[in-house]
Short mmCIF file of C-alpha atoms and ligand atoms in Angstrom, two decimals:
data_model
loop_
_atom_site.label_atom_id
_atom_site.label_comp_id
_atom_site.label_asym_id
_atom_site.label_seq_id
_atom_site.Cartn_x
_atom_site.Cartn_y
_atom_site.Cartn_z
CA MET A 1 0.00 0.00 0.00
CA ARG A 2 1.29 3.46 -0.85
CA GLY A 3 0.42 6.79 0.72
CA ILE A 4 0.58 5.55 4.31
CA TYR A 5 0.93 8.12 7.11
CA ASP A 6 3.06 7.61 10.19
CA VAL A 7 1.57 9.78 12.95
CA HIS A 8 3.85 8.71 15.81
CA CYS A 9 7.61 8.15 15.64
CA HIS A 10 10.93 9.10 17.20
CA ILE A 11 12.93 9.47 14.00
CA LEU A 12 14.11 13.05 14.51
CA PRO A 13 17.84 12.72 15.32
CA GLY A 14 19.35 13.45 18.72
CA VAL A 15 16.34 14.95 20.52
CA ASP A 16 14.95 12.05 22.63
CA ASP A 17 15.47 8.29 23.07
CA GLY A 18 14.82 7.68 19.35
CA ALA A 19 17.26 8.01 16.42
CA LYS A 20 20.65 9.12 17.67
CA THR A 21 22.28 10.32 14.46
CA MET A 22 21.26 11.75 11.10
CA GLU A 23 22.44 8.51 9.44
CA GLU A 24 20.11 6.48 11.64
CA SER A 25 17.21 8.85 10.91
CA ILE A 26 17.76 8.56 7.16
CA GLU A 27 17.92 4.78 7.40
CA LEU A 28 14.61 4.71 9.31
CA ILE A 29 13.00 7.02 6.76
CA ARG A 30 14.20 4.76 3.92
CA LYS A 31 12.56 1.80 5.64
CA GLU A 32 9.34 3.81 6.06
CA TYR A 33 9.46 4.69 2.35
CA GLU A 34 9.92 1.04 1.36
CA ASP A 35 6.92 0.26 3.54
CA GLY A 36 4.79 2.66 1.47
CA VAL A 37 4.85 5.57 3.92
CA ARG A 38 4.70 8.97 2.19
CA SER A 39 3.87 11.30 5.10
CA ILE A 40 5.52 11.29 8.51
CA VAL A 41 4.66 13.38 11.53
CA LEU A 42 7.82 13.41 13.67
CA THR A 43 6.78 13.29 17.31
CA PRO A 44 9.71 13.64 19.74
CA HIS A 45 8.88 13.07 23.41
CA PHE A 46 8.11 15.89 25.76
CA ARG A 47 7.94 14.78 29.37
CA ARG A 48 8.73 16.97 32.35
CA GLY A 49 11.92 15.98 34.10
CA MET A 50 12.69 13.30 31.53
CA PHE A 51 12.55 14.61 27.97
CA GLU A 52 12.70 18.38 27.64
CA PRO A 53 14.56 19.09 24.40
CA LYS A 54 14.75 22.77 23.54
CA MET A 55 12.47 23.81 20.68
CA GLU A 56 15.41 25.45 18.86
CA GLN A 57 17.19 22.08 18.89
CA ILE A 58 14.06 20.38 17.52
CA TYR A 59 13.58 22.95 14.73
CA GLU A 60 17.24 22.64 13.80
CA ALA A 61 17.05 18.82 13.61
CA PHE A 62 13.78 19.04 11.65
CA ASP A 63 15.26 21.43 9.08
CA ALA A 64 18.40 19.30 8.70
CA LEU A 65 16.41 16.08 8.25
CA THR A 66 13.97 17.70 5.80
CA PHE A 67 16.96 18.86 3.76
CA ALA A 68 18.65 15.44 3.89
CA VAL A 69 15.61 13.64 2.44
CA ARG A 70 14.49 16.41 0.07
CA ARG A 71 14.88 14.18 -3.00
CA MET A 72 12.60 11.49 -1.61
CA ASN A 73 8.96 11.60 -2.51
CA LEU A 74 7.67 11.99 1.02
CA LYS A 75 6.56 14.73 3.38
CA LEU A 76 7.80 15.40 6.86
CA TYR A 77 5.80 17.30 9.48
CA LEU A 78 6.59 18.25 13.04
CA GLY A 79 4.59 17.14 16.05
CA CYS A 80 5.19 16.11 19.64
CA GLU A 81 4.33 13.19 21.87
CA TYR A 82 3.36 15.17 24.93
CA HIS A 83 3.30 13.31 28.25
CA VAL A 84 0.18 14.90 29.67
CA ASN A 85 0.45 17.28 32.63
CA MET A 86 -1.74 19.99 34.16
CA ASN A 87 -0.18 22.75 32.01
CA MET A 88 -0.43 21.03 28.67
CA ALA A 89 -3.15 23.22 27.15
CA GLU A 90 -1.29 26.37 28.22
CA ASP A 91 1.99 25.06 26.76
CA LEU A 92 0.28 24.39 23.43
CA ILE A 93 -1.58 27.70 23.34
CA GLU A 94 1.66 29.57 24.12
CA GLY A 95 3.45 27.58 21.41
CA ARG A 96 5.97 26.12 23.84
CA ARG A 97 5.38 22.69 22.22
CA PRO A 98 3.96 21.98 18.76
CA THR A 99 0.65 20.35 17.93
CA MET A 100 0.55 17.76 15.13
CA ALA A 101 1.71 19.53 11.95
CA GLY A 102 0.26 22.82 13.21
CA SER A 103 -3.26 21.34 13.38
CA SER A 104 -5.58 21.14 16.38
CA PHE A 105 -4.57 17.49 16.92
CA VAL A 106 -2.23 16.71 19.82
CA LEU A 107 -0.59 13.35 20.53
CA CYS A 108 -1.12 12.66 24.23
CA GLU A 109 0.85 10.13 26.23
CA PHE A 110 -0.36 8.97 29.63
CA SER A 111 1.24 6.76 32.27
CA SER A 112 0.12 3.16 32.53
CA GLU A 113 -1.09 3.76 36.10
CA ASP A 114 -3.29 6.76 35.22
CA LYS A 115 -6.95 6.31 36.15
CA ALA A 116 -9.75 6.73 33.65
CA ALA A 117 -11.08 9.80 35.53
CA TYR A 118 -7.72 11.58 35.18
CA ILE A 119 -7.48 10.70 31.47
CA ASN A 120 -11.01 12.03 30.99
CA GLU A 121 -10.32 15.28 32.83
CA ARG A 122 -7.15 16.03 30.92
CA CYS A 123 -8.76 15.23 27.56
CA TYR A 124 -11.77 17.36 28.46
CA GLN A 125 -9.49 20.28 29.29
CA LEU A 126 -7.71 19.97 25.94
CA ILE A 127 -10.97 19.77 24.01
CA SER A 128 -12.34 22.79 25.91
CA SER A 129 -9.22 24.66 24.80
CA GLY A 130 -9.85 23.81 21.15
CA PHE A 131 -7.56 20.81 20.73
CA THR A 132 -8.28 17.27 19.54
CA PRO A 133 -6.45 14.74 21.71
CA ILE A 134 -5.05 11.64 20.05
CA LEU A 135 -4.39 9.03 22.72
CA ALA A 136 -0.92 7.66 21.95
CA HIS A 137 -0.69 3.85 22.07
CA ILE A 138 -3.95 3.44 23.93
CA GLU A 139 -3.15 -0.29 24.25
CA ARG A 140 -0.76 0.60 27.09
CA TYR A 141 -3.33 2.08 29.48
CA PRO A 142 -5.03 -0.62 31.58
CA ALA A 143 -7.69 1.85 32.80
CA LEU A 144 -8.92 1.96 29.20
CA THR A 145 -8.01 -1.44 27.78
CA LYS A 146 -10.11 -3.12 30.48
CA ASP A 147 -13.08 -0.87 29.87
CA PHE A 148 -14.35 -0.35 26.33
CA ASP A 149 -17.15 1.87 27.65
CA GLN A 150 -14.46 4.36 28.70
CA ILE A 151 -12.93 4.28 25.23
CA GLY A 152 -16.37 4.82 23.70
CA ALA A 153 -17.00 7.75 26.07
CA LEU A 154 -13.65 9.37 25.18
CA THR A 155 -14.42 8.95 21.49
CA GLU A 156 -17.78 10.63 22.00
CA LEU A 157 -16.05 13.44 23.84
CA GLY A 158 -13.98 14.02 20.68
CA CYS A 159 -10.78 12.05 21.33
CA ARG A 160 -9.06 9.88 18.71
CA MET A 161 -7.34 6.58 19.37
CA GLN A 162 -3.90 5.57 18.12
CA VAL A 163 -2.25 2.15 18.44
CA ASN A 164 1.24 1.04 17.46
CA ALA A 165 1.76 -1.11 14.37
CA GLY A 166 3.81 -3.60 16.40
CA SER A 167 0.95 -4.06 18.87
CA ILE A 168 -1.47 -4.95 16.06
CA LEU A 169 1.09 -7.45 14.76
CA GLY A 170 1.53 -9.11 18.16
CA ARG A 171 5.02 -7.80 18.96
CA ASP A 172 3.80 -6.62 22.34
CA GLY A 173 2.28 -9.93 23.37
CA PHE A 174 -0.94 -11.78 22.80
CA GLY A 175 -3.08 -9.78 25.26
CA THR A 176 -2.21 -6.52 23.50
CA LYS A 177 -2.85 -8.05 20.09
CA ARG A 178 -6.25 -9.26 21.27
CA PHE A 179 -7.08 -5.78 22.60
CA CYS A 180 -6.17 -4.22 19.21
CA LYS A 181 -8.37 -6.75 17.42
CA LYS A 182 -11.31 -5.84 19.64
CA LEU A 183 -10.66 -2.10 19.17
CA ILE A 184 -10.77 -2.62 15.40
CA GLU A 185 -13.87 -4.78 15.57
CA GLU A 186 -15.65 -2.18 17.74
CA ASP A 187 -14.61 0.40 15.12
CA LEU A 188 -12.85 2.55 17.72
CA LEU A 189 -9.42 2.71 16.08
CA ASP A 190 -8.57 5.99 14.33
CA PHE A 191 -4.81 6.04 13.70
CA ILE A 192 -1.78 3.76 13.56
CA GLY A 193 1.76 4.89 14.34
CA SER A 194 5.08 3.10 14.06
CA ASP A 195 6.39 4.55 17.35
CA ALA A 196 9.74 3.72 15.72
CA HIS A 197 12.78 4.48 17.87
CA ASP A 198 15.57 2.53 16.17
CA ARG A 199 16.37 -0.20 13.65
CA LYS A 200 16.27 -3.24 15.90
CA VAL A 201 14.33 -3.00 19.14
CA ARG A 202 11.49 -0.72 18.04
CA PRO A 203 11.71 -0.58 14.22
CA PRO A 204 9.14 0.91 11.79
CA LEU A 205 6.59 -1.80 10.89
CA LEU A 206 3.84 0.03 9.01
CA GLY A 207 4.31 -2.00 5.81
CA ALA A 208 3.76 -5.31 7.60
CA CYS A 209 0.84 -3.78 9.47
CA ALA A 210 -0.80 -2.61 6.23
CA GLU A 211 -0.50 -6.11 4.78
CA PHE A 212 -1.96 -7.65 7.92
CA LEU A 213 -4.94 -5.26 7.99
CA GLU A 214 -5.63 -5.69 4.26
CA LYS A 215 -5.71 -9.45 4.67
CA LYS A 216 -7.82 -9.47 7.85
CA TYR A 217 -10.19 -6.54 7.32
CA GLY A 218 -9.91 -5.63 3.64
CA ALA A 219 -8.16 -2.93 1.62
CA ASP A 220 -10.81 -0.27 2.34
CA TYR A 221 -10.44 -0.58 6.08
CA ALA A 222 -6.63 -0.58 5.88
CA ARG A 223 -6.67 2.58 3.77
CA THR A 224 -9.09 4.29 6.12
CA VAL A 225 -6.94 3.92 9.22
CA MET A 226 -3.54 4.23 7.52
CA CYS A 227 -4.24 6.93 4.92
CA SER A 228 -7.63 8.69 4.99
CA ASN A 229 -8.00 9.26 8.75
CA PRO A 230 -4.48 10.63 9.22
CA SER A 231 -4.75 12.81 6.11
CA GLU A 232 -7.23 14.87 8.19
CA ILE A 233 -4.33 15.98 10.37
CA VAL A 234 -2.53 17.76 7.54
CA GLU A 235 -5.58 18.70 5.45
CA HIS A 236 -5.82 22.23 6.85
CA LEU A 237 -2.29 23.07 5.67
FE1 FE2 B 1 6.27 7.25 21.31
#
């Protein structure tokens, strides 16, 4: 499948625990291209006390990477995987961290121990401030994976759900794979990301994921979650 979007990855060099060098970034982008990916939203971590790269450093890395792959037929956008805190909406409004490709979408990471009530409150605050939360790898939050009514309620509130390609493929264990299957069957999945960090431990797997979804759920479904839904993020540009 061609025209796939990657909406979650750590391919920007030297800014978080993802790609360390420009060479590694380019190699990961080549793999994404071979997989059929043509649009990538680069989403370096932001997490207080753990990942706080300076925005100047991020812009510099983004410009350098965009230049390095300029001859490839693919588009790069800047985003952020924001580990949710009480000041998130303010940070976004003030432009201290970027939204997804300058849109109203924001990729939100929670901790695995966060309760559903907290996730709800934070998402509600973001929506009230005009943002559209995308829950990053929702398969990692037991408060939600155990309770599909909560996922349904968050979707009704206006949130979108993202899972990692590796989780769909079973790389994160059988329980996670089974959760992804149910999320798909309940039609609650909106986006898929590679969450790629490196070549070996957490590599980009969107090509294999596209094949798997086409085979299991048909080409239309695969295109919807891998191409049409994510195209909404960059449509306003
Ligand atoms: Fe991530």
